[in-house]
Amino acid sequence: MDKYLLALLGEAGATGLAKGIYMIKKEGRFFYAYENELTHWNYFKRFRKSRLEKPVYYLLLFLGIIVGLLGNKAIKLVVNKVEEQALNFYLRNFEVKGEIEKIVEDEKHHFIR
Ligand SMILES: [Fe+2]
Ligand SMILES: [Fe+2]
């Protein structure tokens, strides 16, 4: 799979995950993350389209709901793991400038301390 397709599906999943968590935990930071991930997803739609976008989005939305129900420890564990993967993916595969630089900055703000 090429990096643009992976980024597209990754961001579709990240959008679903944030939305799912937000549906359970009505906290501003999860809504903020959801809006960010949606922006990222839309950005990568410029380069690729995939039939898998919606299924990945809904699968991760479902996972987000489950993780939300499991509580704060689970949320922190899953979110930080996902964001770490995302960050490493961008640093490894893209030149961090322009739009990618903004995305990388956004991802850094999604970590839960
Ligand atoms: Fe993202
Ligand atoms: Fe993120």
XYZ file of C-alpha atoms and ligand atoms in Angstrom:
115
model
C 0.000 0.000 0.000
C 1.300 3.442 -0.771
C 1.753 6.045 1.924
C -1.074 8.276 0.718
C -3.567 5.428 0.895
C -2.280 4.420 4.333
C -2.552 8.013 5.543
C -6.082 8.271 4.128
C -7.251 5.119 5.904
C -5.306 5.924 9.053
C -6.974 9.312 9.322
C -10.403 7.843 8.548
C -9.788 5.470 11.469
C -8.475 8.231 13.728
C -11.593 10.275 12.975
C -13.829 7.347 13.894
C -11.899 6.589 17.070
C -12.070 10.191 18.302
C -15.766 10.409 17.451
C -16.535 7.160 19.253
C -14.713 8.247 22.391
C -16.429 11.633 22.248
C -19.840 9.954 22.016
C -19.162 8.423 25.440
C -16.913 11.030 27.041
C -18.396 14.376 26.145
C -15.136 16.218 26.672
C -13.999 19.126 24.552
C -10.564 17.636 23.910
C -12.085 14.610 22.171
C -14.284 16.787 20.023
C -11.259 18.919 19.209
C -9.305 15.778 18.255
C -12.242 14.578 16.148
C -12.301 17.872 14.233
C -8.545 17.696 13.691
C -8.664 14.105 12.425
C -11.518 14.983 10.085
C -9.398 17.796 8.640
C -6.525 15.334 8.135
C -8.822 12.790 6.512
C -10.159 15.456 4.154
C -6.638 16.532 3.290
C -5.671 13.033 2.133
C -8.866 12.712 0.106
C -7.137 15.029 -2.368
C -4.721 12.261 -3.268
C -6.587 8.976 -2.929
C -10.059 7.540 -2.674
C -10.846 4.175 -1.180
C -13.881 1.987 -0.688
C -12.410 1.130 2.712
C -12.633 4.647 4.150
C -16.172 4.335 5.507
C -15.769 0.770 6.841
C -12.544 1.765 8.612
C -14.243 4.879 9.996
C -17.175 2.894 11.400
C -15.016 0.086 12.718
C -12.913 2.555 14.679
C -16.004 4.481 15.748
C -17.239 1.246 17.289
C -13.849 0.643 18.887
C -13.900 4.207 20.243
C -17.242 3.576 21.918
C -15.926 0.372 23.517
C -12.731 2.078 24.669
C -14.780 5.021 25.975
C -16.896 2.638 28.009
C -13.793 0.962 29.423
C -12.773 4.252 31.035
C -9.947 6.727 31.266
C -7.085 4.263 31.592
C -8.114 2.414 28.436
C -8.681 5.661 26.575
C -5.233 6.933 27.475
C -3.573 3.639 26.512
C -5.291 3.338 23.135
C -5.137 7.022 22.172
C -1.441 7.339 23.009
C -0.620 4.138 21.124
C -2.532 5.284 18.051
C -1.041 8.785 18.118
C 2.465 7.401 18.547
C 1.948 5.188 15.476
C 0.568 8.135 13.514
C 3.438 10.397 14.464
C 6.064 7.784 13.598
C 4.307 7.067 10.318
C 4.479 10.721 9.251
C 8.054 11.207 10.403
C 9.186 8.063 8.581
C 7.264 8.528 5.343
C 6.803 12.232 4.709
C 8.834 15.382 4.628
C 7.572 17.367 7.578
C 6.657 20.660 5.927
C 3.559 22.546 4.815
C 0.321 20.687 5.454
C 2.121 17.624 6.869
C 3.864 19.847 9.402
C 0.465 21.124 10.589
C -0.872 17.573 10.819
C 2.165 16.437 12.825
C 1.674 19.378 15.204
C -2.004 18.434 15.627
C -1.137 14.811 16.416
C 1.274 15.934 19.139
C -1.637 17.654 20.871
C -3.741 14.498 20.903
C -1.567 12.655 23.389
C -3.099 12.212 26.831
C -0.793 12.901 29.757
Fe -4.618 12.754 12.268
Fe -4.341 12.416 16.173
